Amino acid sequence: MGQMFSKTPNEQDQGLASSFVSYFKNFKMETKILSPEAIRSIKDHLLNGDMQRANAVITAVLKDIDNSPLNIAVTGGSGAGKSSFINALRGIGHEEEGAAPTGAQETTMERKKYEYANAPNVTLWDLPGIGTPNFQPKDYLEKVKFKEYDFFLIVSATRFGINDIELAKAIKFMKKDFYFVRSKVDSDLMNEQRSKPKSFEREKVLQGIRNYCVETFEQNGVEVPEIFLISSHDLADYDFPILTDTLLRNLPAQKRQVFLNSLPNITETTIEMKRETERQHIWLEAFKAGALATFPVVGIVRDDERNLEDRLNRYRTCFGVDDKSLQSFADNLKVPVETLMTIIQSPHLLKTTKEEQLGEKLLKYLEIFCSINGGLLASGLYFRKYHCLLLHFLDIVSNDAKVLLKETYSKDHQNPTASTTAGPLVTTARVS
């Protein structure tokens, strides 16, 4: 009945709805944490002047984002490099505590889960290869509990075998997503360059690997899927960034942020994508809290101080610039951790002297934010001090992550062999 008497939107309702839609329209599909349906629902409620229902939708969205689990299955034959790939995804070295075991012999005899300290909702599952004695194709999916996974990554170090292809067919039949990962392409390139130093052409070799995989599918009468060429020693190179973009586009909106937060900082683009999802999260929280208003630059309450500290620590962990990650960076770069502390800002944001109170320091940050942004976040909308400070902290932390990434690449440039001798942490930020 209420729908029959919905009122005509007034100018204020139209402006609020327009600003809401405009803000979220500016984000790429890969980083949007609101589904088109959620955006339409919130917009309609705003046009009807129904803030309560708009906030109810936002509350549900934020709850989904915070609580939605993401389970990723990694499977492939013996020697495919599954464990190395899992360790690289988690940003840890093969000899570190909690790393997936690697070796020449088959190490995965039953499914095993690997979790992230900074992204507790994300779990990587290392599955036994299909076709092993205990996991024959006819009952493989049932034995590995295929219903639990959001998508499958099928890994091979050579051409994809008949078991991999049959697995893909079965997964597709069950209406699950899967992606083919051709691993160890760095080794293929190195071997090719050693055997044919005069005629070696990197792109030609990579295209040859891709063509070889395509032929396998064509010979088995299977529609050729997208194939991603990967090196677990350097995720920033080859097709891994393309793979992550593909996964993000195909994931439900509410799972994009948690997946991004689990990724190591392999490129500035990855860091920026994390920042974009967090900005949307802050905006939704502010909107839900009724914080869209002109704010006076006045004192910060004690609860705000505690909440800001908690959120800052969360950002530092998410972006790999927390104390544990900094120590790991320092160890791998062979520099004192104090050296890294001098080139980044986030560890010092909430530290005060005897002469300076935390509230005073936060007000200075607020003034800096306002001088850059004018307090403006979306057309005609302003946030109160707490959410502006969150945005300021987020910008500082994400910039620190970029600074450390550049420092890592600079070190690698001085020592070209580093990425093959020290494990994935040399080229990725530690995030677990």
Tab-separated table of C-alpha atoms in Angstrom:
chain	number	residue	atom	x	y	z
A	1	MET	CA	0.000	0.000	0.000
A	2	GLY	CA	2.835	2.393	0.873
A	3	GLN	CA	4.159	2.207	-2.678
A	4	MET	CA	0.858	3.571	-4.050
A	5	PHE	CA	1.279	6.830	-2.150
A	6	SER	CA	4.976	7.464	-2.664
A	7	LYS	CA	5.589	11.168	-2.685
A	8	THR	CA	7.136	13.205	-5.478
A	9	PRO	CA	10.873	13.716	-4.768
A	10	ASN	CA	11.678	17.219	-3.551
A	11	GLU	CA	14.820	19.102	-4.506
A	12	GLN	CA	16.753	17.999	-1.426
A	13	ASP	CA	15.886	14.311	-1.952
A	14	GLN	CA	16.870	14.536	-5.622
A	15	GLY	CA	20.175	16.180	-4.728
A	16	LEU	CA	21.010	13.540	-2.127
A	17	ALA	CA	20.138	10.675	-4.479
A	18	SER	CA	22.068	12.274	-7.334
A	19	SER	CA	25.155	12.783	-5.177
A	20	PHE	CA	24.992	9.195	-3.945
A	21	VAL	CA	24.783	7.730	-7.456
A	22	SER	CA	27.453	10.099	-8.824
A	23	TYR	CA	29.938	9.126	-6.131
A	24	PHE	CA	29.707	5.382	-6.740
A	25	LYS	CA	29.526	5.764	-10.514
A	26	ASN	CA	33.127	6.982	-10.543
A	27	PHE	CA	34.583	3.644	-9.419
A	28	LYS	CA	35.638	0.906	-11.815
A	29	MET	CA	33.743	-2.366	-11.770
A	30	GLU	CA	36.747	-4.155	-10.232
A	31	THR	CA	36.586	-2.023	-7.075
A	32	LYS	CA	32.849	-1.393	-6.655
A	33	ILE	CA	31.608	-2.820	-3.362
A	34	LEU	CA	27.962	-2.013	-4.111
A	35	SER	CA	25.992	-4.083	-6.601
A	36	PRO	CA	23.870	-2.246	-9.206
A	37	GLU	CA	20.788	-3.561	-7.388
A	38	ALA	CA	21.929	-2.079	-4.063
A	39	ILE	CA	22.685	1.278	-5.681
A	40	ARG	CA	19.245	1.387	-7.302
A	41	SER	CA	17.541	0.427	-4.042
A	42	ILE	CA	19.345	3.105	-2.024
A	43	LYS	CA	18.712	5.700	-4.724
A	44	ASP	CA	14.972	4.926	-4.788
A	45	HIS	CA	14.689	5.227	-1.009
A	46	LEU	CA	16.549	8.551	-1.084
A	47	LEU	CA	14.269	9.901	-3.812
A	48	ASN	CA	11.315	9.008	-1.596
A	49	GLY	CA	12.931	10.777	1.337
A	50	ASP	CA	13.101	7.485	3.227
A	51	MET	CA	16.501	7.680	4.959
A	52	GLN	CA	15.591	4.838	7.314
A	53	ARG	CA	15.187	2.314	4.498
A	54	ALA	CA	18.243	3.663	2.676
A	55	ASN	CA	20.279	3.153	5.838
A	56	ALA	CA	18.819	-0.341	6.261
A	57	VAL	CA	20.137	-1.311	2.817
A	58	ILE	CA	23.547	0.209	3.628
A	59	THR	CA	23.634	-1.660	6.959
A	60	ALA	CA	22.933	-4.932	5.161
A	61	VAL	CA	25.625	-4.201	2.547
A	62	LEU	CA	28.259	-3.394	5.177
A	63	LYS	CA	27.345	-6.537	7.107
A	64	ASP	CA	27.744	-8.639	3.943
A	65	ILE	CA	31.131	-7.067	3.229
A	66	ASP	CA	32.384	-7.655	6.763
A	67	ASN	CA	31.061	-11.202	7.099
A	68	SER	CA	31.082	-12.775	3.623
A	69	PRO	CA	33.580	-15.663	3.406
A	70	LEU	CA	35.695	-16.193	0.296
A	71	ASN	CA	36.976	-19.717	-0.375
A	72	ILE	CA	39.443	-20.188	-3.229
A	73	ALA	CA	40.381	-23.667	-4.431
A	74	VAL	CA	43.789	-24.274	-6.030
A	75	THR	CA	44.258	-27.595	-7.789
A	76	GLY	CA	46.510	-29.219	-10.361
A	77	GLY	CA	48.790	-32.169	-10.969
A	78	SER	CA	51.977	-33.114	-9.153
A	79	GLY	CA	54.748	-30.570	-9.719
A	80	ALA	CA	52.371	-27.936	-11.062
A	81	GLY	CA	53.549	-25.347	-8.527
A	82	LYS	CA	50.317	-25.101	-6.532
A	83	SER	CA	52.038	-24.672	-3.174
A	84	SER	CA	54.438	-22.031	-4.498
A	85	PHE	CA	51.494	-20.192	-6.007
A	86	ILE	CA	49.603	-20.300	-2.698
A	87	ASN	CA	52.625	-18.971	-0.813
A	88	ALA	CA	53.018	-16.164	-3.327
A	89	LEU	CA	49.328	-15.267	-3.025
A	90	ARG	CA	49.790	-15.013	0.738
A	91	GLY	CA	53.011	-13.013	0.381
A	92	ILE	CA	55.184	-15.402	2.387
A	93	GLY	CA	58.398	-17.328	1.722
A	94	HIS	CA	58.506	-21.110	1.400
A	95	GLU	CA	60.448	-21.555	4.649
A	96	GLU	CA	58.249	-19.330	6.788
A	97	GLU	CA	55.926	-20.631	9.462
A	98	GLY	CA	52.561	-21.595	7.994
A	99	ALA	CA	53.818	-21.797	4.409
A	100	ALA	CA	52.438	-24.449	2.079
A	101	PRO	CA	55.077	-27.237	1.766
A	102	THR	CA	56.881	-27.352	-1.562
A	103	GLY	CA	59.130	-29.982	-3.089
A	104	ALA	CA	59.788	-32.277	-5.983
A	105	GLN	CA	57.477	-34.985	-4.630
A	106	GLU	CA	53.698	-34.759	-4.429
A	107	THR	CA	52.996	-32.983	-1.134
A	108	THR	CA	49.203	-32.536	-1.249
A	109	MET	CA	47.477	-35.814	-0.380
A	110	GLU	CA	44.352	-34.237	1.135
A	111	ARG	CA	42.848	-30.793	0.952
A	112	LYS	CA	44.465	-28.278	3.256
A	113	LYS	CA	43.410	-24.745	4.083
A	114	TYR	CA	45.569	-21.650	4.384
A	115	GLU	CA	44.283	-18.468	5.969
A	116	TYR	CA	45.317	-14.808	6.102
A	117	ALA	CA	45.972	-12.950	9.344
A	118	ASN	CA	44.886	-9.660	7.750
A	119	ALA	CA	41.896	-11.088	5.835
A	120	PRO	CA	40.296	-13.714	8.094
A	121	ASN	CA	37.336	-14.174	5.751
A	122	VAL	CA	39.592	-15.414	2.928
A	123	THR	CA	40.753	-19.040	2.779
A	124	LEU	CA	42.949	-20.678	0.154
A	125	TRP	CA	42.417	-24.425	-0.233
A	126	ASP	CA	45.265	-26.533	-1.587
A	127	LEU	CA	43.516	-29.498	-3.213
A	128	PRO	CA	45.036	-32.853	-4.245
A	129	GLY	CA	45.595	-33.181	-7.959
A	130	ILE	CA	42.811	-34.878	-9.872
A	131	GLY	CA	43.734	-38.337	-11.128
A	132	THR	CA	45.866	-39.290	-8.114
A	133	PRO	CA	45.055	-42.757	-6.695
A	134	ASN	CA	42.722	-41.434	-3.997
A	135	PHE	CA	41.088	-38.772	-6.189
A	136	GLN	CA	39.852	-40.217	-9.466
A	137	PRO	CA	37.974	-37.888	-11.875
A	138	LYS	CA	34.566	-39.531	-11.386
A	139	ASP	CA	34.320	-38.613	-7.700
A	140	TYR	CA	36.920	-35.847	-7.370
A	141	LEU	CA	34.573	-32.895	-6.891
A	142	GLU	CA	32.514	-34.656	-4.268
A	143	LYS	CA	35.594	-35.703	-2.284
A	144	VAL	CA	37.096	-32.201	-2.234
A	145	LYS	CA	33.700	-30.650	-1.276
A	146	PHE	CA	33.400	-28.475	-4.392
A	147	LYS	CA	30.266	-26.684	-3.125
A	148	GLU	CA	32.336	-24.810	-0.533
A	149	TYR	CA	34.462	-22.845	-3.050
A	150	ASP	CA	33.711	-19.555	-4.751
A	151	PHE	CA	35.968	-20.448	-7.693
A	152	PHE	CA	38.742	-22.826	-8.768
A	153	LEU	CA	42.258	-22.056	-9.986
A	154	ILE	CA	43.545	-24.986	-12.077
A	155	VAL	CA	47.356	-24.854	-12.178
A	156	SER	CA	49.730	-26.573	-14.606
A	157	ALA	CA	53.452	-26.211	-15.231
A	158	THR	CA	53.292	-27.756	-18.725
A	159	ARG	CA	50.276	-28.262	-20.966
A	160	PHE	CA	46.927	-28.817	-19.283
A	161	GLY	CA	46.295	-32.560	-19.106
A	162	ILE	CA	43.147	-34.503	-19.811
A	163	ASN	CA	42.348	-34.642	-16.084
A	164	ASP	CA	42.525	-30.835	-15.845
A	165	ILE	CA	40.188	-30.532	-18.816
A	166	GLU	CA	37.725	-33.069	-17.415
A	167	LEU	CA	37.796	-31.227	-14.098
A	168	ALA	CA	36.988	-27.951	-15.853
A	169	LYS	CA	34.044	-29.573	-17.636
A	170	ALA	CA	32.715	-30.909	-14.333
A	171	ILE	CA	33.124	-27.559	-12.566
A	172	LYS	CA	31.341	-25.802	-15.392
A	173	PHE	CA	28.523	-28.332	-15.252
A	174	MET	CA	28.173	-27.546	-11.544
A	175	LYS	CA	27.923	-23.834	-12.441
A	176	LYS	CA	31.106	-22.798	-10.646
A	177	ASP	CA	33.798	-20.470	-12.005
A	178	PHE	CA	37.269	-21.748	-12.857
A	179	TYR	CA	40.462	-20.236	-14.269
A	180	PHE	CA	43.487	-21.870	-15.889
A	181	VAL	CA	46.885	-20.815	-14.554
A	182	ARG	CA	50.026	-21.797	-16.458
A	183	SER	CA	52.776	-21.566	-13.827
A	184	LYS	CA	56.594	-21.380	-13.887
A	185	VAL	CA	56.788	-19.337	-17.088
A	186	ASP	CA	59.906	-17.620	-15.701
A	187	SER	CA	61.673	-20.997	-15.755
A	188	ASP	CA	60.534	-21.580	-19.343
A	189	LEU	CA	61.944	-18.218	-20.384
A	190	MET	CA	65.244	-18.820	-18.601
A	191	ASN	CA	65.654	-22.260	-20.157
A	192	GLU	CA	64.812	-20.950	-23.613
A	193	GLN	CA	67.278	-18.076	-23.286
A	194	ARG	CA	70.031	-20.428	-22.177
A	195	SER	CA	69.430	-22.873	-25.028
A	196	LYS	CA	68.856	-20.249	-27.745
A	197	PRO	CA	70.642	-17.044	-26.661
A	198	LYS	CA	70.863	-15.602	-30.184
A	199	SER	CA	67.274	-16.096	-31.289
A	200	PHE	CA	65.591	-15.634	-27.893
A	201	GLU	CA	62.563	-13.317	-27.883
A	202	ARG	CA	60.632	-13.088	-24.640
A	203	GLU	CA	57.217	-12.262	-26.100
A	204	LYS	CA	57.573	-14.897	-28.792
A	205	VAL	CA	58.311	-17.561	-26.170
A	206	LEU	CA	55.339	-16.486	-24.034
A	207	GLN	CA	53.040	-16.591	-27.052
A	208	GLY	CA	54.359	-20.051	-27.849
A	209	ILE	CA	53.479	-21.247	-24.334
A	210	ARG	CA	49.997	-19.806	-24.700
A	211	ASN	CA	49.520	-21.402	-28.141
A	212	TYR	CA	50.676	-24.751	-26.776
A	213	CYS	CA	47.978	-24.588	-24.080
A	214	VAL	CA	45.332	-23.541	-26.600
A	215	GLU	CA	46.167	-26.508	-28.825
A	216	THR	CA	45.525	-28.852	-25.902
A	217	PHE	CA	41.972	-27.598	-25.511
A	218	GLU	CA	41.303	-27.608	-29.240
A	219	GLN	CA	42.591	-31.162	-29.586
A	220	ASN	CA	40.178	-32.244	-26.857
A	221	GLY	CA	37.211	-30.472	-28.422
A	222	VAL	CA	36.915	-27.936	-25.589
A	223	GLU	CA	36.087	-24.252	-26.003
A	224	VAL	CA	39.358	-22.421	-25.334
A	225	PRO	CA	39.234	-20.596	-21.990
A	226	GLU	CA	41.282	-17.586	-20.940
A	227	ILE	CA	44.732	-18.757	-19.837
A	228	PHE	CA	46.905	-16.803	-17.394
A	229	LEU	CA	50.703	-17.119	-17.541
A	230	ILE	CA	52.139	-16.768	-14.026
A	231	SER	CA	55.432	-16.776	-12.143
A	232	SER	CA	55.155	-17.322	-8.397
A	233	HIS	CA	58.555	-15.622	-7.998
A	234	ASP	CA	57.221	-12.353	-9.381
A	235	LEU	CA	53.450	-11.903	-9.339
A	236	ALA	CA	53.744	-8.353	-10.672
A	237	ASP	CA	55.023	-9.680	-13.989
A	238	TYR	CA	53.196	-11.697	-16.672
A	239	ASP	CA	49.414	-12.209	-16.330
A	240	PHE	CA	48.750	-12.129	-12.594
A	241	PRO	CA	47.423	-8.532	-12.563
A	242	ILE	CA	45.085	-9.495	-15.433
A	243	LEU	CA	43.946	-12.547	-13.459
A	244	THR	CA	43.129	-10.476	-10.370
A	245	ASP	CA	41.180	-7.946	-12.455
A	246	THR	CA	39.212	-10.812	-14.005
A	247	LEU	CA	38.455	-12.353	-10.612
A	248	LEU	CA	37.339	-9.010	-9.187
A	249	ARG	CA	34.974	-8.381	-12.087
A	250	ASN	CA	33.418	-11.829	-11.676
A	251	LEU	CA	33.127	-11.812	-7.886
A	252	PRO	CA	29.954	-10.597	-6.182
A	253	ALA	CA	30.338	-6.937	-5.207
A	254	GLN	CA	30.369	-7.635	-1.465
A	255	LYS	CA	33.391	-9.968	-1.801
A	256	ARG	CA	35.654	-7.653	-3.795
A	257	GLN	CA	37.005	-5.726	-0.843
A	258	VAL	CA	37.892	-8.789	1.192
A	259	PHE	CA	39.635	-10.371	-1.829
A	260	LEU	CA	41.613	-7.197	-2.528
A	261	ASN	CA	42.650	-6.948	1.117
A	262	SER	CA	44.117	-10.455	0.912
A	263	LEU	CA	46.368	-9.650	-2.056
A	264	PRO	CA	50.037	-8.752	-1.619
A	265	ASN	CA	50.982	-5.257	-2.783
A	266	ILE	CA	52.454	-6.348	-6.084
A	267	THR	CA	51.870	-3.065	-7.955
A	268	GLU	CA	50.769	0.508	-7.258
A	269	THR	CA	47.539	-0.366	-9.061
A	270	THR	CA	46.792	-3.064	-6.477
A	271	ILE	CA	47.408	-0.590	-3.655
A	272	GLU	CA	45.195	2.010	-5.297
A	273	MET	CA	42.398	-0.521	-5.789
A	274	LYS	CA	42.527	-1.383	-2.084
A	275	ARG	CA	42.317	2.319	-1.285
A	276	GLU	CA	39.285	2.767	-3.534
A	277	THR	CA	37.314	-0.012	-1.843
A	278	GLU	CA	38.159	1.374	1.601
A	279	ARG	CA	37.044	4.867	0.533
A	280	GLN	CA	33.653	3.484	-0.427
A	281	HIS	CA	33.433	1.676	2.899
A	282	ILE	CA	34.115	4.924	4.789
A	283	TRP	CA	31.561	6.783	2.675
A	284	LEU	CA	28.854	4.213	3.403
A	285	GLU	CA	29.632	4.234	7.118
A	286	ALA	CA	29.445	8.024	7.175
A	287	PHE	CA	26.188	8.054	5.265
A	288	LYS	CA	24.680	5.449	7.582
A	289	ALA	CA	25.819	7.412	10.641
A	290	GLY	CA	24.098	10.529	9.347
A	291	ALA	CA	27.441	12.259	9.034
A	292	LEU	CA	26.630	14.010	5.769
A	293	ALA	CA	26.648	17.587	6.938
A	294	THR	CA	28.849	20.656	7.220
A	295	PHE	CA	31.107	20.009	10.188
A	296	PRO	CA	32.701	22.485	12.604
A	297	VAL	CA	36.421	22.049	13.218
A	298	VAL	CA	36.148	21.400	16.952
A	299	GLY	CA	37.548	18.904	19.428
A	300	ILE	CA	37.782	15.145	18.939
A	301	VAL	CA	35.978	13.022	21.549
A	302	ARG	CA	37.756	10.180	23.329
A	303	ASP	CA	35.675	7.471	21.623
A	304	ASP	CA	36.726	8.904	18.271
A	305	GLU	CA	40.376	8.709	19.330
A	306	ARG	CA	40.072	5.025	20.227
A	307	ASN	CA	38.152	4.201	17.045
A	308	LEU	CA	40.650	6.098	14.898
A	309	GLU	CA	43.531	4.163	16.426
A	310	ASP	CA	41.785	0.848	15.765
A	311	ARG	CA	41.023	1.809	12.186
A	312	LEU	CA	44.559	3.066	11.559
A	313	ASN	CA	45.951	-0.260	12.782
A	314	ARG	CA	43.544	-2.083	10.461
A	315	TYR	CA	44.652	0.001	7.487
A	316	ARG	CA	48.323	-0.555	8.272
A	317	THR	CA	47.783	-4.324	8.422
A	318	CYS	CA	45.688	-4.374	5.253
A	319	PHE	CA	48.311	-2.408	3.299
A	320	GLY	CA	51.279	-4.300	4.727
A	321	VAL	CA	52.846	-1.406	6.675
A	322	ASP	CA	52.165	-2.665	10.213
A	323	ASP	CA	55.090	-3.312	12.569
A	324	LYS	CA	55.349	-7.030	11.723
A	325	SER	CA	55.337	-6.358	7.991
A	326	LEU	CA	57.892	-3.569	8.326
A	327	GLN	CA	60.248	-5.912	10.169
A	328	SER	CA	59.787	-8.502	7.420
A	329	PHE	CA	60.521	-5.848	4.786
A	330	ALA	CA	63.642	-4.765	6.634
A	331	ASP	CA	64.908	-8.336	6.972
A	332	ASN	CA	64.447	-9.031	3.266
A	333	LEU	CA	65.955	-5.731	2.170
A	334	LYS	CA	68.782	-6.195	4.716
A	335	VAL	CA	68.312	-2.750	6.228
A	336	PRO	CA	67.471	-1.667	9.801
A	337	VAL	CA	63.724	-1.308	10.374
A	338	GLU	CA	64.458	2.214	11.630
A	339	THR	CA	65.513	3.119	8.090
A	340	LEU	CA	62.082	2.208	6.759
A	341	MET	CA	60.404	4.102	9.585
A	342	THR	CA	62.071	7.310	8.402
A	343	ILE	CA	60.556	7.153	4.907
A	344	ILE	CA	56.936	6.458	5.862
A	345	GLN	CA	54.418	8.395	7.961
A	346	SER	CA	51.700	6.075	9.264
A	347	PRO	CA	53.573	4.618	12.305
A	348	HIS	CA	53.939	8.152	13.653
A	349	LEU	CA	50.428	9.480	13.025
A	350	LEU	CA	49.127	9.048	16.577
A	351	LYS	CA	52.372	9.530	18.469
A	352	THR	CA	52.457	12.693	20.575
A	353	THR	CA	54.932	14.626	22.702
A	354	LYS	CA	54.413	15.856	26.232
A	355	GLU	CA	53.595	19.269	24.832
A	356	GLU	CA	51.003	18.005	22.345
A	357	GLN	CA	47.715	16.264	23.072
A	358	LEU	CA	46.316	13.701	20.634
A	359	GLY	CA	43.148	15.729	20.084
A	360	GLU	CA	45.231	18.734	19.031
A	361	LYS	CA	47.233	16.617	16.619
A	362	LEU	CA	44.060	15.177	15.075
A	363	LEU	CA	42.687	18.682	14.542
A	364	LYS	CA	45.861	19.571	12.642
A	365	TYR	CA	45.332	16.525	10.409
A	366	LEU	CA	41.747	17.631	9.903
A	367	GLU	CA	42.907	21.075	8.817
A	368	ILE	CA	45.356	19.479	6.368
A	369	PHE	CA	42.584	17.314	4.932
A	370	CYS	CA	40.247	20.287	4.570
A	371	SER	CA	42.939	22.416	2.932
A	372	ILE	CA	43.362	19.736	0.266
A	373	ASN	CA	39.756	18.620	-0.134
A	374	GLY	CA	37.803	21.533	1.264
A	375	GLY	CA	35.913	18.890	3.235
A	376	LEU	CA	34.090	18.081	0.005
A	377	LEU	CA	33.626	14.392	-0.794
A	378	ALA	CA	30.669	14.363	-3.151
A	379	SER	CA	28.611	17.050	-4.801
A	380	GLY	CA	27.375	19.328	-2.050
A	381	LEU	CA	27.996	16.776	0.722
A	382	TYR	CA	30.354	17.129	3.647
A	383	PHE	CA	31.551	14.605	6.223
A	384	ARG	CA	32.092	15.233	9.885
A	385	LYS	CA	35.577	15.212	11.337
A	386	TYR	CA	35.836	11.493	12.235
A	387	HIS	CA	35.246	10.247	8.689
A	388	CYS	CA	37.485	12.921	7.183
A	389	LEU	CA	40.257	11.747	9.485
A	390	LEU	CA	39.665	8.165	8.344
A	391	LEU	CA	40.100	9.266	4.743
A	392	HIS	CA	43.250	11.174	5.672
A	393	PHE	CA	44.703	8.118	7.461
A	394	LEU	CA	43.785	5.895	4.526
A	395	ASP	CA	45.616	8.197	2.110
A	396	ILE	CA	48.722	8.247	4.331
A	397	VAL	CA	48.795	4.464	4.757
A	398	SER	CA	48.245	3.717	1.058
A	399	ASN	CA	50.989	6.183	0.157
A	400	ASP	CA	53.325	4.440	2.629
A	401	ALA	CA	52.615	1.142	0.882
A	402	LYS	CA	53.601	2.713	-2.447
A	403	VAL	CA	56.798	4.120	-0.928
A	404	LEU	CA	57.794	0.673	0.349
A	405	LEU	CA	56.960	-0.910	-2.988
A	406	LYS	CA	59.254	1.569	-4.760
A	407	GLU	CA	61.969	0.885	-2.194
A	408	THR	CA	61.642	-2.838	-2.896
A	409	TYR	CA	61.885	-2.404	-6.646
A	410	SER	CA	64.832	-0.058	-6.204
A	411	LYS	CA	66.600	-2.727	-4.160
A	412	ASP	CA	65.775	-5.384	-6.758
A	413	HIS	CA	67.227	-3.156	-9.466
A	414	GLN	CA	70.493	-2.992	-7.516
A	415	ASN	CA	70.400	-6.797	-7.055
A	416	PRO	CA	68.730	-8.364	-10.150
A	417	THR	CA	68.995	-11.892	-8.734
A	418	ALA	CA	67.058	-11.043	-5.578
A	419	SER	CA	63.665	-12.150	-6.849
A	420	THR	CA	64.901	-15.658	-7.551
A	421	THR	CA	66.948	-16.122	-4.383
A	422	ALA	CA	64.940	-14.641	-1.551
A	423	GLY	CA	61.394	-15.768	-2.292
A	424	PRO	CA	58.256	-13.798	-2.986
A	425	LEU	CA	58.713	-11.290	-0.171
A	426	VAL	CA	61.415	-9.525	-2.157
A	427	THR	CA	58.876	-8.364	-4.686
A	428	THR	CA	55.709	-8.249	-2.616
A	429	ALA	CA	54.617	-6.596	0.596
A	430	ARG	CA	53.980	-8.984	3.439
A	431	VAL	CA	50.289	-9.049	4.231
A	432	SER	CA	49.813	-12.135	6.361
